[in-house]
Coordinates of C-alpha atoms in Angstrom, one line a residue:
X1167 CA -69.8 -105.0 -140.0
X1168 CA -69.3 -104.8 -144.1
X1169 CA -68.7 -101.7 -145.9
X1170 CA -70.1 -101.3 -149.0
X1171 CA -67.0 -102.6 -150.7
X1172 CA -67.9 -105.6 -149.1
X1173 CA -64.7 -105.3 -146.6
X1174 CA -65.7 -106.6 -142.9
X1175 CA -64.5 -105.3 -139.6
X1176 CA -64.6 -106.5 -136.7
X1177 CA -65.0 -105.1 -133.1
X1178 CA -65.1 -106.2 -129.5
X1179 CA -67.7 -104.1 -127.8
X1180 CA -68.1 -104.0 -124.1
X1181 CA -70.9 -105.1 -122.5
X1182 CA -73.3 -102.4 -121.6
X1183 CA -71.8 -99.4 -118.9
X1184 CA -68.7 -101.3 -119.1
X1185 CA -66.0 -98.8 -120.3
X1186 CA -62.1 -98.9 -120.0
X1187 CA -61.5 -96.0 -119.0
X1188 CA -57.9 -94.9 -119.1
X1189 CA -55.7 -92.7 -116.7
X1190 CA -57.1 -89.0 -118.3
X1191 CA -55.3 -86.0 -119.1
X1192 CA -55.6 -82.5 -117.7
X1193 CA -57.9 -80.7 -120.5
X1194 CA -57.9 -77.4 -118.6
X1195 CA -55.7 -76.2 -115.7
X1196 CA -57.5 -75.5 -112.6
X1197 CA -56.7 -71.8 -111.9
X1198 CA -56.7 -70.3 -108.1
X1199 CA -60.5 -69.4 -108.5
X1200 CA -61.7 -72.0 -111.8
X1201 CA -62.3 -75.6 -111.6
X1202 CA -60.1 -77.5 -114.2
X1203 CA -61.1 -80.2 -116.4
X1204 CA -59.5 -83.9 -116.6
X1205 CA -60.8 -85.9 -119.4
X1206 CA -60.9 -90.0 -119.3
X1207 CA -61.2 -91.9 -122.8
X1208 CA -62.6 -95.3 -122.8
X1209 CA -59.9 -97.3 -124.8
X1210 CA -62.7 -100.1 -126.2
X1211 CA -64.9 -97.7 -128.0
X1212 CA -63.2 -94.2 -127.4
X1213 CA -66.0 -92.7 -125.9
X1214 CA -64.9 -90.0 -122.9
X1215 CA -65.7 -88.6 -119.6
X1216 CA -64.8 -85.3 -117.6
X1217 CA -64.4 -84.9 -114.0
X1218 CA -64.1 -81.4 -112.7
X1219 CA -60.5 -80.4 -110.9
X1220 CA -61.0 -78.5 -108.0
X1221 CA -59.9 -74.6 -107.8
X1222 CA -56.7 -74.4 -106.3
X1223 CA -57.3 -71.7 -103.6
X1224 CA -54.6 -68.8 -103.3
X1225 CA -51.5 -69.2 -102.0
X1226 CA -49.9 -65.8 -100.8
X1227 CA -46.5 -65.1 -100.2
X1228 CA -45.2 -62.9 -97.6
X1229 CA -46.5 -59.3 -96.7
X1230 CA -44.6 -56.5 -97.8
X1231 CA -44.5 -53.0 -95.9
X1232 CA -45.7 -50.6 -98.4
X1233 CA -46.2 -47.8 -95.6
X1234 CA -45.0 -47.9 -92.3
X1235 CA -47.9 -46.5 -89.8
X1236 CA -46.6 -43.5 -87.4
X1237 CA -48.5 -42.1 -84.2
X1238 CA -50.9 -40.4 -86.3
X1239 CA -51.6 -42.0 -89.9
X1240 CA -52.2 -46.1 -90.4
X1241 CA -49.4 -47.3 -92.8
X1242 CA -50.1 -50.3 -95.3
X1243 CA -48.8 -53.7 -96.4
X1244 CA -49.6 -56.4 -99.7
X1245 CA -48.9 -59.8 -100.3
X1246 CA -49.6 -61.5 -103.9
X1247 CA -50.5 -64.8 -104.8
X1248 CA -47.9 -67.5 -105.6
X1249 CA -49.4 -67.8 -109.0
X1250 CA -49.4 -64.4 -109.9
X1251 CA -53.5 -63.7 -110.4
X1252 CA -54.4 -61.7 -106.9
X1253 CA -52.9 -59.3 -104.0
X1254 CA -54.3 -58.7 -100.8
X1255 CA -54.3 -55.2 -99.2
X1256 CA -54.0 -54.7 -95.9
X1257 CA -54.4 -51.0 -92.7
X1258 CA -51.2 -51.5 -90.7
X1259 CA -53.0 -49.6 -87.4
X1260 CA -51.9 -46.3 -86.2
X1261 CA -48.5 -47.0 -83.5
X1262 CA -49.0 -46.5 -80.3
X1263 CA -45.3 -45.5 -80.1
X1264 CA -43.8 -42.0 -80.6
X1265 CA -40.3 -41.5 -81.6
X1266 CA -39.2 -38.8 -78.7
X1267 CA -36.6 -35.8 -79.5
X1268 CA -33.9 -35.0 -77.1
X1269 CA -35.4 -34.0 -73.0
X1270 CA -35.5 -29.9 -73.1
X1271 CA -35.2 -28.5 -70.0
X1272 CA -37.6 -25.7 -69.3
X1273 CA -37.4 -24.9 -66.0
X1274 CA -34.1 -25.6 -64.2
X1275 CA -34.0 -26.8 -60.7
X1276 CA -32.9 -25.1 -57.7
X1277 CA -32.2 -25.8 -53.8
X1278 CA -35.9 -26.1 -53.0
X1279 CA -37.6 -26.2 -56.0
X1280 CA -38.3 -28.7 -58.8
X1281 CA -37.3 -28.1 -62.1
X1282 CA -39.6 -29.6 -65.3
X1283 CA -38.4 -31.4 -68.3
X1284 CA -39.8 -32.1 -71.5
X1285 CA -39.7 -33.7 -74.9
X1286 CA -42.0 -34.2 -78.0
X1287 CA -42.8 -36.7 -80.6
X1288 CA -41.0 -35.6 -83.9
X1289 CA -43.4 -37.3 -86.5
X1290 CA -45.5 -34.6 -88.6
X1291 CA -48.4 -33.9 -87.3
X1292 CA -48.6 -35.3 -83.5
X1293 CA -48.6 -33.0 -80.4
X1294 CA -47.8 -35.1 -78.3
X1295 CA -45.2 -34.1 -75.5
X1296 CA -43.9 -35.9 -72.8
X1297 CA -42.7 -33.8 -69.2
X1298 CA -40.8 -35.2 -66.1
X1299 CA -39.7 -33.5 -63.0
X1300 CA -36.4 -32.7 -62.3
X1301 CA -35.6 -33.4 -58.2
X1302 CA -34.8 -30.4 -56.5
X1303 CA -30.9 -29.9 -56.3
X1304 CA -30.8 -29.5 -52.1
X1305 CA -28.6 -27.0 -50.6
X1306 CA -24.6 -27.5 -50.7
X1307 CA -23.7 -26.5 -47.4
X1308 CA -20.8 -25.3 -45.6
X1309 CA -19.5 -26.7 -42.5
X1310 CA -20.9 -25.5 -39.3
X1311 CA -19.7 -21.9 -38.0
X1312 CA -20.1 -20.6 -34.5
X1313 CA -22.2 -17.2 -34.9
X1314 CA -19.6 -14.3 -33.7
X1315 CA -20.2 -13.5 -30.6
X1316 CA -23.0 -15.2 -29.9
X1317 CA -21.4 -19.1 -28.8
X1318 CA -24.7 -21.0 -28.3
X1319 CA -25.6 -20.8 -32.1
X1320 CA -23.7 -22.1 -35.4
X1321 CA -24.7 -21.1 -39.0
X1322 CA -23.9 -22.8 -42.2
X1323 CA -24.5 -21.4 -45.8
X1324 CA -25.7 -22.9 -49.3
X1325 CA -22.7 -22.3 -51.8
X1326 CA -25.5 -22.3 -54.7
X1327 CA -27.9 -20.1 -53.3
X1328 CA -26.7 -18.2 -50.2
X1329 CA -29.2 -20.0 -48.5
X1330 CA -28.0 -19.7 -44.4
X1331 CA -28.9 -22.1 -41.7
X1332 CA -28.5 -21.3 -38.0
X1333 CA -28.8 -23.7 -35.1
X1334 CA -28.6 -23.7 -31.5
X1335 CA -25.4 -25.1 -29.8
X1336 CA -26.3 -24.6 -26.1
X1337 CA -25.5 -28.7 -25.6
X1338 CA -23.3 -31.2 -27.3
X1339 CA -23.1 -34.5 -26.7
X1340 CA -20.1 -37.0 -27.0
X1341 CA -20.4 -40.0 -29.5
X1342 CA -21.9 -42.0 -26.6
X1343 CA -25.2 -40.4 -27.4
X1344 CA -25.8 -43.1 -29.8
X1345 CA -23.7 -46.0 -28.4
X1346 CA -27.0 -48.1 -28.8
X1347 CA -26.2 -49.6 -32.1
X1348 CA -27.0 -47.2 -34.4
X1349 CA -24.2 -46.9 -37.2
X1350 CA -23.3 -44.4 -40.1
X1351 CA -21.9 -45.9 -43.4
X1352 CA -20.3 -43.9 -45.5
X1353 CA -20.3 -44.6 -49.5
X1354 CA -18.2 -47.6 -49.0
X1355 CA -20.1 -49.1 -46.5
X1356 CA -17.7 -48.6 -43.6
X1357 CA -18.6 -47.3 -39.9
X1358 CA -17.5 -44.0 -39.7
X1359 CA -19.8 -42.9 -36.4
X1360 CA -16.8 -42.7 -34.1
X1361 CA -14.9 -40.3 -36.4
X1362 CA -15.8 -37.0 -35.2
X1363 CA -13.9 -35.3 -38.3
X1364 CA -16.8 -37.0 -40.3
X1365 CA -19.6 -36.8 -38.3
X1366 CA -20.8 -34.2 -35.5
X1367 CA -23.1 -35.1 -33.0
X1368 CA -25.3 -32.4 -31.0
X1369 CA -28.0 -33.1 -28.9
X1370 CA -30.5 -29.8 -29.0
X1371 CA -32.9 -29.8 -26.6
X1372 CA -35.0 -33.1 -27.6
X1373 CA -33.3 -32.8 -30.9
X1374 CA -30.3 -35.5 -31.9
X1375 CA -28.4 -34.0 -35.2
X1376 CA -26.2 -36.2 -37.1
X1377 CA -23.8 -33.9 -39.3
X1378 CA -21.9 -36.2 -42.3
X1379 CA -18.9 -34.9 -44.4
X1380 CA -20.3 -36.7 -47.4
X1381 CA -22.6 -36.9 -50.5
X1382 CA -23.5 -40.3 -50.0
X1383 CA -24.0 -42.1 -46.3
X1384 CA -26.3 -43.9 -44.4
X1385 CA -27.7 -44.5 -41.0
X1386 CA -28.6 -48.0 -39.7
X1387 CA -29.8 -50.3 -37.2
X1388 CA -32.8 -51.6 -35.7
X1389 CA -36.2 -49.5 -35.2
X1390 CA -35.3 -50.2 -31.1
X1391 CA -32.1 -48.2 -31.5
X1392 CA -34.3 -45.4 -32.7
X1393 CA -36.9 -45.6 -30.2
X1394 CA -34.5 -46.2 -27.4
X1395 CA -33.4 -42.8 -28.0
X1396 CA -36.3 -41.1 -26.1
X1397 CA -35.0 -42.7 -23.0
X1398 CA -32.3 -40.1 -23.1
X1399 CA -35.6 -37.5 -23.6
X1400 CA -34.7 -37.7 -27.6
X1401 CA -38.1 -37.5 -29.5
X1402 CA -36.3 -36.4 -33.0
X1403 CA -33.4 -36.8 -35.1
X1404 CA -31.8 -35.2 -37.8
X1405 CA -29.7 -36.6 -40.6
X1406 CA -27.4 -34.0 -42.6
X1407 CA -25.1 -35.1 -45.3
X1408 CA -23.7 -32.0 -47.8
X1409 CA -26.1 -32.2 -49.8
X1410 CA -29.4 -33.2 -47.7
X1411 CA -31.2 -33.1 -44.2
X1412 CA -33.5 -35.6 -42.9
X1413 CA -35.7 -34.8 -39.9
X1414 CA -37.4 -37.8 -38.7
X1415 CA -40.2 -38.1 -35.4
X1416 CA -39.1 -40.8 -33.4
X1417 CA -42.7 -41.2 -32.1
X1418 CA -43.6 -42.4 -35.7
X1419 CA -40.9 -44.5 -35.6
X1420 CA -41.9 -46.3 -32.8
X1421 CA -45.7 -47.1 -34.6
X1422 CA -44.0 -49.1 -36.9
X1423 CA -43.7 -51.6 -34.4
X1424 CA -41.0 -54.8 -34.1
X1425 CA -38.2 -53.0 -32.1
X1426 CA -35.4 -55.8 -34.1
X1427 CA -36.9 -54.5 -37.9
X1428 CA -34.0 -53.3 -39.5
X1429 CA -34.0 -49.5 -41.3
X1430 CA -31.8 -47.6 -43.8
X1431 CA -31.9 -44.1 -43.5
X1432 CA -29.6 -43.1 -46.8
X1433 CA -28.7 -40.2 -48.5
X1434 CA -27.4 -39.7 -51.6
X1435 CA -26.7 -36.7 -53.1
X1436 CA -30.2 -34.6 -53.0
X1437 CA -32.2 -38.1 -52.5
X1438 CA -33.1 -39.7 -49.4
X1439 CA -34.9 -42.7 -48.4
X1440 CA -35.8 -44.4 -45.3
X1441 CA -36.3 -48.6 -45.5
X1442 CA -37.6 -50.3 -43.1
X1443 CA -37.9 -54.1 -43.0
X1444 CA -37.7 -54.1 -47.1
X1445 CA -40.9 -51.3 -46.7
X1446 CA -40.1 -48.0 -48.1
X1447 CA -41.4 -45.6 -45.6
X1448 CA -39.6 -42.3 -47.1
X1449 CA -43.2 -40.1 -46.3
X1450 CA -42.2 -39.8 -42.7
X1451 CA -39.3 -38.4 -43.3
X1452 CA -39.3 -34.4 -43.1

């Protein structure tokens, strides 16, 4: 090539569509949402080229609590991108879990009745309440007095209440009424049948009552030593501790079945339960 000076230059040009193209540069930063540019320069004739940088693509950080949701009003939360150019909203549902006050009693318990309790969510707005029934206390009896005058009966009475209970005497029995295995347990596990200054037996009639000095006590053995009870003309018995009387049919007993299935008959406090082979079969008691 001359100029018009008459100077000459001289260039290597590539052969056709064969550029050098060099490593680029970044012409415009892609952006979370915008493609970027990279821009190539052939290094033989300086012509260029662009490719397209793909958008990046958020990158969110960790969601923060803006409003914590209650029982009756969704809360909310946000988390903003990395680089600063979005934030996502987000409901946080309503809970499914009220924050409770203190258990208000509003109907107190006696001997034979049930008493109510009841509490309610604190959190503006809700209703909701919670109630629970409170056991029935049981009687606290005295010991057994005979009736003045009148030997063949005893009466006992409730020190909360004045409840009295009366029951016939006309035959006791000696401690080998229930020699057959059957044992009471009192709260320390230990036998206490044979102490008659803990427990009274008195057969009534057909009627086997088992008087306890304590709270807490249990009667055990196997459903045969129940059942073998009617041999002596025995069709019921009744479990008393201080604070609560079991009457139990030994003819439902026996429809249990498996005379060497082991039972629990327990008291405790106002509570009682009656076990059989791991089974709870409290219903039959009475």
């Amino acid at each position: 090539m001359v100029d018009h000076c008459g100077t000459t230059f001289c260039h290597t040009l590539p052969a056709a569509g064969e550029h050098t193209w060099n490593e680029g540069v970044v012409t415009k930063e892609a952006t979370c949402t915008a493609d970027g540019v990279r821009t190539f320069t052939c290094s033989a004739c300086g012509d260029t080229r662009t490719e397209a940088i793909e958008a990046l693509g958020h990158e969110y950080g960790e969601w923060v609590i803006d409003r914590d949701a209650t029982c009756v009003e969704q809360g909310s939360k946000h988390r903003d991108c990395i680089r600063g150019d979005d934030t996502q909203t987000e409901a946080i549902p309503v809970s499914k879990t009220h924050t409770f006050g203190e258990w208000v009693i509003i109907k107190e318990p006696t001997c034979t009745e049930k008493g109510e309790k009841q509490r309610s969510c604190t959190v503006s707005g809700c209703v909701v309440t919670e109630t629970q029934e409170l056991p029935a206390l049981g009687h606290q009896w005295s010991s057994w007095t005979p009736v003045e005058g009148d030997s063949s009966r005893e009466y006992r009475i409730c020190a909360v209440c004045d409840a009295v209970e009366y029951r016939d005497v006309s035959h006791s029995s000696d401690n080998s009424t229930i020699s057959t295995g059957l044992r009471v347990l009192d709260p320390a596990q230990a036998d206490i049948l044979q102490n008659a200054q803990l427990v009274q037996l008195n057969q009534i009639s057909d009627v086997l009552y088992i008087d306890v000095t304590h709270e807490t006590a249990s009667l055990q053995g196997v459903l045969s030593d129940l059942t073998g009870l009617r041999s002596e003309r025995i069709e019921t018995v009744v479990f008393s501790t201080e604070r609560c009387t079991s009457t139990l049919s030994l003819s439902d007993v026996a429809a249990l079945g498996a005379g060497n299935t082991p039972f629990t008959l327990r008291h405790s406090g106002s509570t009682a339960s009656f076990i059989v082979g791991g089974a709870d079969h409290t219903a039959l008691l009475r």
